[in-house]
CSV table of C-alpha atoms (C1' of nucleotides) in Angstrom, one decimal:
chain,number,residue,atom,x,y,z
A,1,MET,CA,181.9,94.5,64.0
A,2,LEU,CA,184.2,95.6,61.4
A,3,GLN,CA,187.0,93.6,59.9
A,4,GLN,CA,185.5,90.4,60.9
A,5,GLN,CA,187.1,89.1,57.7
A,6,PRO,CA,190.6,88.1,58.5
A,7,LEU,CA,192.1,89.2,55.2
A,8,THR,CA,192.6,85.7,54.1
A,9,GLY,CA,195.2,85.3,56.7
A,10,ASN,CA,197.9,86.8,54.6
A,11,GLY,CA,200.3,89.3,56.1
A,12,PRO,CA,201.2,92.4,54.1
A,13,SER,CA,204.4,90.7,52.9
A,14,ASN,CA,202.6,88.0,51.0
A,15,GLY,CA,200.0,90.3,49.5
A,16,ARG,CA,200.4,89.2,45.9
A,17,GLY,CA,196.9,88.3,44.7
A,18,LEU,CA,195.8,87.4,48.0
A,19,GLY,CA,192.2,86.5,48.2
A,20,MET,CA,192.1,86.6,44.4
A,21,SER,CA,192.5,83.0,44.0
A,22,GLY,CA,189.4,81.4,42.9
A,23,HIS,CA,187.8,84.7,42.2
A,24,PRO,CA,189.0,85.9,38.9
A,25,GLY,CA,186.6,88.7,38.5
A,26,MET,CA,187.8,90.3,41.6
A,27,HIS,CA,190.4,92.4,40.0
A,28,ALA,CA,187.6,94.4,38.6
A,29,LEU,CA,187.3,95.7,42.1
A,30,ASN,CA,190.6,97.5,41.8
A,31,SER,CA,188.8,99.9,39.6
A,32,VAL,CA,185.4,100.1,41.2
A,33,HIS,CA,184.5,103.2,39.3
A,34,GLN,CA,184.7,101.4,36.0
A,35,PRO,CA,181.5,101.0,34.2
A,36,SER,CA,179.8,97.7,34.3
A,37,GLN,CA,181.1,96.6,30.9
A,38,ARG,CA,184.0,95.4,33.0
A,39,ARG,CA,182.0,92.3,33.2
A,40,SER,CA,182.7,91.4,29.6
A,41,ASP,CA,186.4,91.9,30.2
A,42,GLY,CA,186.2,89.3,32.8
A,43,GLY,CA,184.5,87.1,30.5
A,44,ASP,CA,187.1,87.5,27.7
A,45,SER,CA,190.0,87.0,29.9
A,46,GLY,CA,188.4,84.1,31.7
A,47,LEU,CA,191.6,82.3,32.6
A,48,GLU,CA,190.1,79.9,34.8
A,49,GLY,CA,187.8,77.8,32.9
A,50,THR,CA,186.3,76.1,35.7
A,51,GLU,CA,182.6,75.5,35.5
A,52,ASN,CA,182.2,77.1,38.8
A,53,GLY,CA,184.2,80.0,37.7
A,54,HIS,CA,181.7,80.9,35.1
A,55,GLU,CA,178.9,81.1,37.6
A,56,THR,CA,180.9,83.1,40.0
A,57,ARG,CA,181.8,85.6,37.3
A,58,ARG,CA,178.2,86.2,36.5
A,59,ASP,CA,177.5,86.5,40.1
A,60,ILE,CA,180.1,89.0,40.8
A,61,GLY,CA,179.1,90.9,37.8
A,62,ASP,CA,175.6,91.2,39.1
A,63,ILE,CA,176.8,92.4,42.4
A,64,LEU,CA,179.0,95.0,40.9
A,65,GLN,CA,176.2,96.1,38.7
A,66,GLN,CA,174.1,96.5,41.7
A,67,ILE,CA,176.7,98.4,43.6
A,68,MET,CA,177.3,100.7,40.7
A,69,THR,CA,173.7,101.6,40.3
A,70,ILE,CA,173.0,101.9,44.0
A,71,THR,CA,173.6,105.6,44.1
A,72,ASP,CA,170.9,106.1,41.5
A,73,GLN,CA,168.3,104.5,43.5
A,74,SER,CA,165.9,105.9,46.0
A,75,LEU,CA,166.8,105.7,49.6
A,76,ASP,CA,164.4,102.9,50.4
A,77,GLU,CA,165.4,101.0,47.3
A,78,ALA,CA,169.0,101.4,48.2
A,79,GLN,CA,168.4,100.4,51.7
A,80,ALA,CA,166.8,97.2,50.6
A,81,LYS,CA,169.5,96.5,48.1
A,82,LYS,CA,172.1,97.1,50.8
A,83,HIS,CA,170.4,94.6,53.0
A,84,ALA,CA,170.3,92.2,50.1
A,85,LEU,CA,174.0,92.7,49.4
A,86,ASN,CA,174.8,92.3,53.0
A,87,CYS,CA,173.1,88.9,53.0
A,88,HIS,CA,174.7,87.9,49.8
A,89,ARG,CA,177.0,85.0,50.0
A,90,MET,CA,179.8,86.8,48.3
A,91,LYS,CA,179.7,89.6,50.6
A,92,PRO,CA,182.4,88.3,53.0
A,93,ALA,CA,184.7,87.8,50.2
A,94,LEU,CA,184.1,91.2,48.8
A,95,PHE,CA,184.5,92.7,52.1
A,96,SER,CA,187.8,91.0,52.7
A,97,VAL,CA,189.1,92.3,49.4
A,98,LEU,CA,188.0,95.8,50.3
A,99,CYS,CA,189.9,95.4,53.5
A,100,GLU,CA,193.0,94.4,51.7
A,101,ILE,CA,192.8,97.2,49.2
A,102,LYS,CA,192.2,99.6,52.0
A,103,GLU,CA,195.1,98.2,53.9
A,104,LYS,CA,197.4,98.8,51.0
A,105,THR,CA,196.2,102.3,50.1
A,106,GLY,CA,195.5,103.4,53.6
A,107,LEU,CA,199.1,102.7,54.7
A,108,SER,CA,200.3,105.9,53.2
A,109,MET,CA,198.0,108.0,55.2
A,110,ARG,CA,198.3,106.0,58.3
A,111,ASN,CA,201.0,108.0,59.8
A,112,ALA,CA,199.8,111.2,58.4
A,113,GLN,CA,199.6,114.0,60.9
A,114,GLU,CA,198.0,112.4,63.9
A,115,ASP,CA,198.9,114.7,66.7
A,116,GLU,CA,197.3,118.0,67.5
A,117,PRO,CA,199.7,120.8,67.5
A,118,GLN,CA,197.7,122.8,70.0
A,119,ASP,CA,197.3,126.1,68.3
A,120,PRO,CA,199.3,128.7,70.1
A,121,GLN,CA,196.9,131.4,69.1
A,122,LEU,CA,194.2,129.5,70.9
A,123,VAL,CA,196.3,129.1,73.9
A,124,ARG,CA,196.8,132.8,74.0
A,125,LEU,CA,193.2,133.5,73.7
A,126,ASP,CA,192.4,131.1,76.4
A,127,ASN,CA,194.9,132.6,78.7
A,128,MET,CA,193.6,136.0,78.0
A,129,LEU,CA,190.0,135.1,78.6
A,130,LEU,CA,191.0,133.4,81.8
A,131,ALA,CA,192.9,136.5,82.9
A,132,GLU,CA,189.9,138.7,82.2
A,133,GLY,CA,187.7,136.5,84.2
A,134,VAL,CA,185.6,135.5,81.3
A,135,ALA,CA,186.6,131.9,81.1
A,136,GLY,CA,187.6,131.2,84.6
A,137,PRO,CA,185.6,130.1,87.6
A,138,GLU,CA,182.3,131.8,88.3
A,139,LYS,CA,182.4,135.4,89.4
A,140,GLY,CA,185.9,135.2,90.7
A,141,GLY,CA,187.6,138.4,91.6
A,142,GLY,CA,189.5,137.9,88.3
A,143,ALA,CA,188.0,140.9,86.6
A,144,ALA,CA,188.3,143.2,89.5
A,145,ALA,CA,191.8,142.0,90.1
A,146,ALA,CA,192.7,142.6,86.5
A,147,VAL,CA,191.2,146.0,86.4
A,148,SER,CA,192.7,147.2,89.7
A,149,ALA,CA,196.0,145.9,88.6
A,150,ALA,CA,195.8,147.8,85.4
A,151,THR,CA,195.0,151.0,87.2
A,152,SER,CA,198.2,150.7,89.1
A,153,SER,CA,197.8,150.4,92.8
A,154,GLY,CA,194.4,149.1,93.6
A,155,GLY,CA,192.9,151.7,95.8
A,156,MET,CA,189.4,151.4,94.5
A,157,SER,CA,187.7,154.5,95.3
A,158,PRO,CA,184.1,154.4,96.4
A,159,ASP,CA,183.0,156.8,93.8
A,160,SER,CA,184.4,154.7,91.0
A,161,SER,CA,182.5,151.7,92.3
A,162,LEU,CA,179.6,152.9,90.2
A,163,GLU,CA,181.5,152.6,86.9
A,164,HIS,CA,183.1,149.5,88.3
A,165,SER,CA,179.8,147.8,88.8
A,166,ASP,CA,178.9,148.9,85.3
A,167,TYR,CA,182.0,147.4,84.0
A,168,LYS,CA,181.3,144.2,85.9
A,169,SER,CA,177.8,143.9,84.6
A,170,LYS,CA,179.0,144.3,81.1
A,171,LEU,CA,181.7,141.9,81.6
A,172,SER,CA,179.4,139.3,83.0
A,173,GLN,CA,177.1,139.9,80.0
A,174,ILE,CA,179.9,139.1,77.7
A,175,ARG,CA,180.8,136.2,79.8
A,176,SER,CA,177.3,134.7,79.7
A,177,ILE,CA,177.1,135.1,76.0
A,178,TYR,CA,180.5,133.5,75.6
A,179,HIS,CA,179.5,130.6,77.7
A,180,THR,CA,176.2,129.9,76.0
A,181,GLU,CA,177.8,130.2,72.7
A,182,LEU,CA,180.6,127.9,73.7
A,183,GLU,CA,178.1,125.4,75.1
A,184,LYS,CA,176.1,125.5,71.9
A,185,TYR,CA,179.2,124.8,69.9
A,186,GLU,CA,180.2,122.0,72.1
A,187,GLN,CA,176.8,120.5,72.0
A,188,ALA,CA,176.7,120.8,68.2
A,189,CYS,CA,180.1,119.3,68.1
A,190,THR,CA,179.3,116.2,70.1
A,191,GLU,CA,176.0,115.9,68.3
A,192,PHE,CA,177.7,115.9,65.0
A,193,THR,CA,180.5,113.7,66.2
A,194,THR,CA,178.1,111.0,67.4
A,195,HIS,CA,176.1,111.3,64.2
A,196,VAL,CA,179.2,110.8,62.1
A,197,MET,CA,180.3,108.0,64.3
A,198,ASN,CA,177.0,106.2,63.9
A,199,LEU,CA,177.2,106.8,60.2
A,200,LEU,CA,180.6,105.3,60.0
A,201,ARG,CA,179.6,102.4,62.2
A,202,GLU,CA,176.7,101.8,60.0
A,203,GLN,CA,178.9,102.0,57.0
A,204,SER,CA,181.4,99.7,58.5
A,205,ARG,CA,179.0,96.9,57.8
A,206,THR,CA,179.4,97.3,54.1
A,207,ARG,CA,182.8,98.8,53.8
A,208,PRO,CA,185.9,98.5,56.0
A,209,VAL,CA,186.2,101.2,58.5
A,210,THR,CA,188.9,101.0,61.1
A,211,PRO,CA,188.4,102.4,64.5
A,212,ARG,CA,191.4,104.5,63.8
A,213,GLU,CA,189.7,106.1,60.9
A,214,ILE,CA,186.8,106.9,63.1
A,215,GLU,CA,189.2,108.4,65.5
A,216,ARG,CA,190.7,110.5,62.8
A,217,MET,CA,187.3,111.6,61.6
A,218,VAL,CA,186.4,112.7,65.1
A,219,ALA,CA,189.6,114.5,65.4
A,220,ILE,CA,188.9,116.3,62.2
A,221,ILE,CA,185.5,117.3,63.3
A,222,HIS,CA,186.9,118.5,66.6
A,223,ARG,CA,189.5,120.6,64.8
A,224,LYS,CA,186.8,122.2,62.6
A,225,PHE,CA,184.7,123.0,65.6
A,226,SER,CA,187.6,124.3,67.6
A,227,SER,CA,188.4,126.7,64.8
A,228,ILE,CA,184.9,128.0,65.1
A,229,GLN,CA,185.4,128.3,68.8
A,230,THR,CA,188.6,130.1,68.3
A,231,GLN,CA,186.7,132.7,66.4
A,232,LEU,CA,184.2,132.9,69.2
A,233,LYS,CA,187.0,133.4,71.6
A,234,GLN,CA,188.7,136.0,69.4
A,235,SER,CA,185.6,138.1,69.2
A,236,THR,CA,185.0,137.7,72.9
A,237,CYS,CA,188.5,138.9,73.5
A,238,GLU,CA,187.9,141.9,71.3
A,239,ALA,CA,184.7,142.7,73.1
A,240,VAL,CA,186.5,142.5,76.4
A,241,MET,CA,189.3,144.7,75.2
A,242,ILE,CA,186.9,147.3,74.0
A,243,LEU,CA,185.0,147.2,77.2
A,244,ARG,CA,188.1,147.5,79.2
A,245,SER,CA,189.7,150.2,77.2
A,246,ARG,CA,186.5,152.2,77.5
A,247,PHE,CA,186.3,151.6,81.2
A,248,LEU,CA,189.9,152.3,81.8
A,249,ASP,CA,190.0,155.3,79.6
A,250,ALA,CA,189.0,157.6,82.3
A,251,ARG,CA,189.3,160.5,80.0
A,252,ARG,CA,186.0,159.5,78.6
A,253,LYS,CA,184.2,159.6,81.9
A,254,ARG,CA,186.2,161.8,84.0
A,255,ARG,CA,184.9,162.4,87.5
A,256,ASN,CA,186.1,165.1,89.7
A,257,PHE,CA,187.6,164.0,92.9
A,258,SER,CA,185.4,164.2,95.9
A,259,LYS,CA,185.5,167.5,97.9
A,260,GLN,CA,187.1,165.7,100.7
A,261,ALA,CA,189.8,164.3,98.4
A,262,THR,CA,190.8,167.7,97.0
A,263,GLU,CA,190.7,169.0,100.5
A,264,VAL,CA,193.3,166.5,101.6
A,265,LEU,CA,195.4,167.1,98.5
A,266,ASN,CA,195.2,170.8,98.8
A,267,GLU,CA,196.1,170.6,102.4
A,268,TYR,CA,199.2,168.7,101.7
A,269,PHE,CA,200.1,170.9,98.7
A,270,TYR,CA,199.8,174.1,100.6
A,271,SER,CA,201.4,172.9,103.7
A,272,HIS,CA,204.3,171.7,101.6
A,273,LEU,CA,204.3,174.6,99.3
A,274,SER,CA,208.0,175.0,99.5
A,275,ASN,CA,208.5,171.5,98.3
A,276,PRO,CA,205.3,170.1,97.0
A,277,TYR,CA,206.8,166.8,95.9
A,278,PRO,CA,205.3,164.0,98.0
A,279,SER,CA,207.4,161.0,98.3
A,280,GLU,CA,206.1,157.7,97.1
A,281,GLU,CA,205.0,156.8,100.6
A,282,ALA,CA,203.3,160.1,101.0
A,283,LYS,CA,201.6,159.6,97.7
A,284,GLU,CA,200.4,156.2,98.8
A,285,GLU,CA,199.1,157.7,102.0
A,286,LEU,CA,197.3,160.5,100.2
A,287,ALA,CA,195.9,158.0,97.7
A,288,LYS,CA,194.6,155.9,100.6
A,289,GLN,CA,193.1,158.9,102.2
A,290,CYS,CA,191.5,160.2,99.1
A,291,GLY,CA,190.4,156.9,97.7
A,292,ILE,CA,192.3,157.4,94.5
A,293,THR,CA,195.3,155.8,93.0
A,294,VAL,CA,198.9,156.8,93.4
A,295,SER,CA,199.1,157.8,89.8
A,296,GLN,CA,196.1,160.0,90.2
A,297,VAL,CA,197.8,161.6,93.1
A,298,SER,CA,200.9,162.2,90.9
A,299,ASN,CA,198.7,163.6,88.2
A,300,TRP,CA,197.0,165.9,90.7
A,301,PHE,CA,200.3,167.2,92.0
A,302,GLY,CA,201.7,167.6,88.6
A,303,ASN,CA,198.7,169.6,87.5
A,304,LYS,CA,198.6,171.5,90.7
A,305,ARG,CA,202.2,172.5,90.6
A,306,ILE,CA,202.1,173.7,87.0
A,307,ARG,CA,198.8,175.5,87.4
A,308,TYR,CA,199.8,177.1,90.7
A,309,LYS,CA,203.0,178.3,89.3
A,310,LYS,CA,201.4,179.5,86.2
A,311,ASN,CA,199.1,181.8,88.0
A,312,ILE,CA,200.0,182.2,91.6
A,313,GLY,CA,197.6,185.1,92.0
A,314,LYS,CA,194.7,183.0,91.2
A,315,PHE,CA,195.5,180.5,93.9
A,316,GLN,CA,196.2,183.1,96.5
A,317,GLU,CA,192.8,182.8,98.1
A,318,GLU,CA,193.0,179.1,98.2
A,319,ALA,CA,196.5,179.2,99.5
A,320,ASN,CA,195.5,181.4,102.3
A,321,LEU,CA,192.6,179.3,103.1
A,322,TYR,CA,194.5,176.2,103.5
A,323,ALA,CA,197.3,177.9,105.2
A,324,MET,CA,195.0,179.2,107.7
A,325,LYS,CA,193.5,175.8,108.1
A,326,THR,CA,196.7,174.1,108.8
A,327,ALA,CA,197.8,176.9,111.0
A,328,LEU,CA,194.6,176.6,113.0
A,329,GLY,CA,194.9,172.9,113.1
A,330,ALA,CA,198.5,173.2,114.2
A,331,ARG,CA,197.7,175.7,116.8
A,332,GLN,CA,194.9,173.7,118.2
A,333,GLY,CA,196.5,170.4,118.3
A,334,ASP,CA,200.0,171.8,118.6
A,335,ASP,CA,201.7,169.5,121.0
A,336,SER,CA,204.7,168.9,118.9
A,337,PRO,CA,207.9,170.3,120.2
A,338,HIS,CA,209.4,172.0,117.2
A,339,THR,CA,208.7,172.0,113.5
A,340,PRO,CA,206.8,168.8,113.8
A,341,ASN,CA,204.6,168.5,110.9
A,342,SER,CA,204.8,170.6,107.9
A,343,THR,CA,203.3,174.0,108.5
A,344,GLY,CA,205.2,175.3,105.6
A,345,SER,CA,204.6,178.6,104.1
A,346,GLY,CA,201.1,178.5,105.4
A,347,SER,CA,201.9,178.9,109.0
A,348,PHE,CA,204.4,181.5,108.5
A,349,SER,CA,202.4,183.6,106.2
A,350,LEU,CA,199.4,183.4,108.4
A,351,SER,CA,201.2,183.9,111.6
A,352,GLY,CA,201.5,187.6,111.4
A,353,SER,CA,198.7,188.7,109.3
A,354,ALA,CA,196.2,186.4,108.1
A,355,ASP,CA,193.6,189.0,107.8
A,356,LEU,CA,196.0,191.0,105.8
A,357,PHE,CA,196.1,188.4,103.1
A,358,LEU,CA,192.5,187.7,103.2
A,359,GLY,CA,191.8,191.4,103.1
A,360,VAL,CA,193.8,191.9,100.0
A,361,PRO,CA,191.6,191.1,97.1
A,362,PRO,CA,193.8,188.9,95.1
A,363,VAL,CA,191.7,189.4,92.2
A,364,ASN,CA,194.4,190.1,89.8
A,365,GLY,CA,196.6,192.0,92.0
A,366,GLU,CA,199.7,190.7,90.5
A,367,GLN,CA,202.3,192.3,92.6
A,368,SER,CA,200.4,192.5,95.8
A,369,THR,CA,200.3,188.9,96.3
A,370,TYR,CA,203.5,187.1,96.2
A,371,GLN,CA,205.7,189.7,97.6
A,372,MET,CA,204.1,189.1,100.9
A,373,GLY,CA,206.4,186.3,101.2
A,374,MET,CA,203.7,184.0,100.1
A,375,GLN,CA,206.1,183.1,97.4
A,376,PRO,CA,206.8,179.5,98.1
A,377,ASN,CA,210.5,179.6,97.4
A,378,GLY,CA,210.9,179.7,93.8
A,379,ASN,CA,213.0,176.7,93.9
A,380,TRP,CA,210.6,174.0,92.8
A,381,HIS,CA,209.5,175.8,89.7
A,382,GLY,CA,212.2,176.5,87.4
A,383,ARG,CA,211.3,180.1,86.5
A,384,ASN,CA,208.7,182.6,87.2
A,385,SER,CA,205.6,182.6,85.3
A,386,PRO,CA,205.2,185.0,82.4
A,387,PRO,CA,201.6,185.9,83.0
A,388,SER,CA,201.9,187.6,86.3
A,389,GLY,CA,205.5,188.1,85.5
A,390,ALA,CA,206.5,189.9,88.6
A,391,SER,CA,210.0,190.2,89.7
A,392,PRO,CA,210.7,187.4,92.0
A,393,HIS,CA,213.0,188.7,94.4
A,394,SER,CA,214.3,186.9,97.3
A,395,ASP,CA,212.0,184.4,98.8
A,396,HIS,CA,212.1,182.6,102.0
A,397,SER,CA,212.2,179.0,101.8
A,398,GLU,CA,210.1,177.5,104.4
A,399,ASN,CA,210.4,174.6,106.7
A,400,SER,CA,208.2,171.8,105.7
A,401,ASP,CA,209.9,168.5,105.5
B,1,DC,C1',175.1,176.9,75.9
B,2,DC,C1',179.5,178.8,77.0
B,3,DG,C1',183.5,179.5,79.7
B,4,DT,C1',186.2,177.7,83.2
B,5,DA,C1',187.9,173.9,86.2
B,6,DT,C1',190.0,169.8,86.3
B,7,DG,C1',191.7,165.0,85.6
B,8,DA,C1',194.3,162.6,82.2
B,9,DT,C1',197.4,162.0,78.3
B,10,DT,C1',201.3,163.0,75.3
B,11,DG,C1',205.8,164.5,74.1
B,12,DC,C1',210.1,166.0,75.7
B,13,DC,C1',213.9,166.3,78.9
B,14,DG,C1',217.5,165.0,82.1
C,1,DC,C1',211.3,156.9,85.3
C,2,DG,C1',209.7,161.4,87.3
C,3,DG,C1',208.7,165.9,86.3
C,4,DC,C1',207.2,169.7,83.2
C,5,DA,C1',204.6,171.8,79.6
C,6,DA,C1',201.1,171.6,76.4
C,7,DT,C1',196.9,169.7,75.2
C,8,DC,C1',192.7,167.0,75.3
C,9,DA,C1',188.2,165.9,76.8
C,10,DT,C1',185.0,166.0,80.1
C,11,DA,C1',182.6,168.1,84.3
C,12,DC,C1',180.6,171.7,86.2
C,13,DG,C1',178.5,176.2,87.2
C,14,DG,C1',176.3,180.4,85.7
DNA sequence: CCGTATGATTGCCG
DNA sequence: CGGCAATCATACGG
């Protein structure tokens, strides 16, 4: 519907005064904002003295006057005036001139940034939201995958499932908020876009509006809205990060390992007392058995070693207990030919006199304890502990693996 | 409520 | 990077 006026058929090359011919007053349009006195100018400089020219001048003057004052009128009035102008016989001519002027001035901005650079920041946010399972497909294992990946090996323990579900519910909460907000923005964007497009189309009846301009306008609107969306994404990302850090920061919500888990760990520890350094495979195995992660196993052994060595006496009871356990277990199911599984210090110590150990109240009996040969082997800890500070004489390194 | 137990973190070392 | 030592922060039991 726009540009139905063929610009007087002149190409851009021959643009000199095109369309001006026969319409002397037209040049007033070059400065539309000029007050209406312009009319007198036209009259003074009336080059073309044609009888028709005079009439035309007055005519145009009237039109200009109307245009200039149109903004001061009420909406209804303006609407009526607009319609009147639309029907005016000079309208096509005016329109064509507007088109020309626009063509000339609009050329400069024609090639002005047309492409969207695709904000890298936005891409980053999108990727992150996708990775967190906020943006991606419904309820995918995305979140769980991300979390378990972050907690090193993914042996999700049953007792952490509680917190995990808590995390999941919070994440889906964020997710739903994010989606509703996003949808709202999208809706508003399209609404606004169509509104503007309608407006422009409407305006294109009275002023030249190229489809390209509409496109540009739409692009601008989309850019604006997408910047808002970026903010939304950013805050969503922040929320997820906070949630995640809170969830993963196990220090905040530390849970003791299950009885069974510590059982398994202790069993391994005391049966490998001479060398309580489980290999990576052993750690994985233990982790699987205990329903904890490998790093948790490592932590446990680290803590255990240091604490055991720091105060062996304190652990005597426990050591005997587990030693006995493994010994019993070995004795019962002992089919293995020789030194099969680790029965490290435990077996040995127990072998002769379990009751002896158990009988000796390890309370604080510094000396009594280790000299029994309970002493692991002194190899794996660098030095003897200060607290009990007994003389670590020869020790017997045990079998174990 | 307090002291201890305990899992996790941090800094340092080789 | 794994281990050690110190330390933190919470859990747990009396």
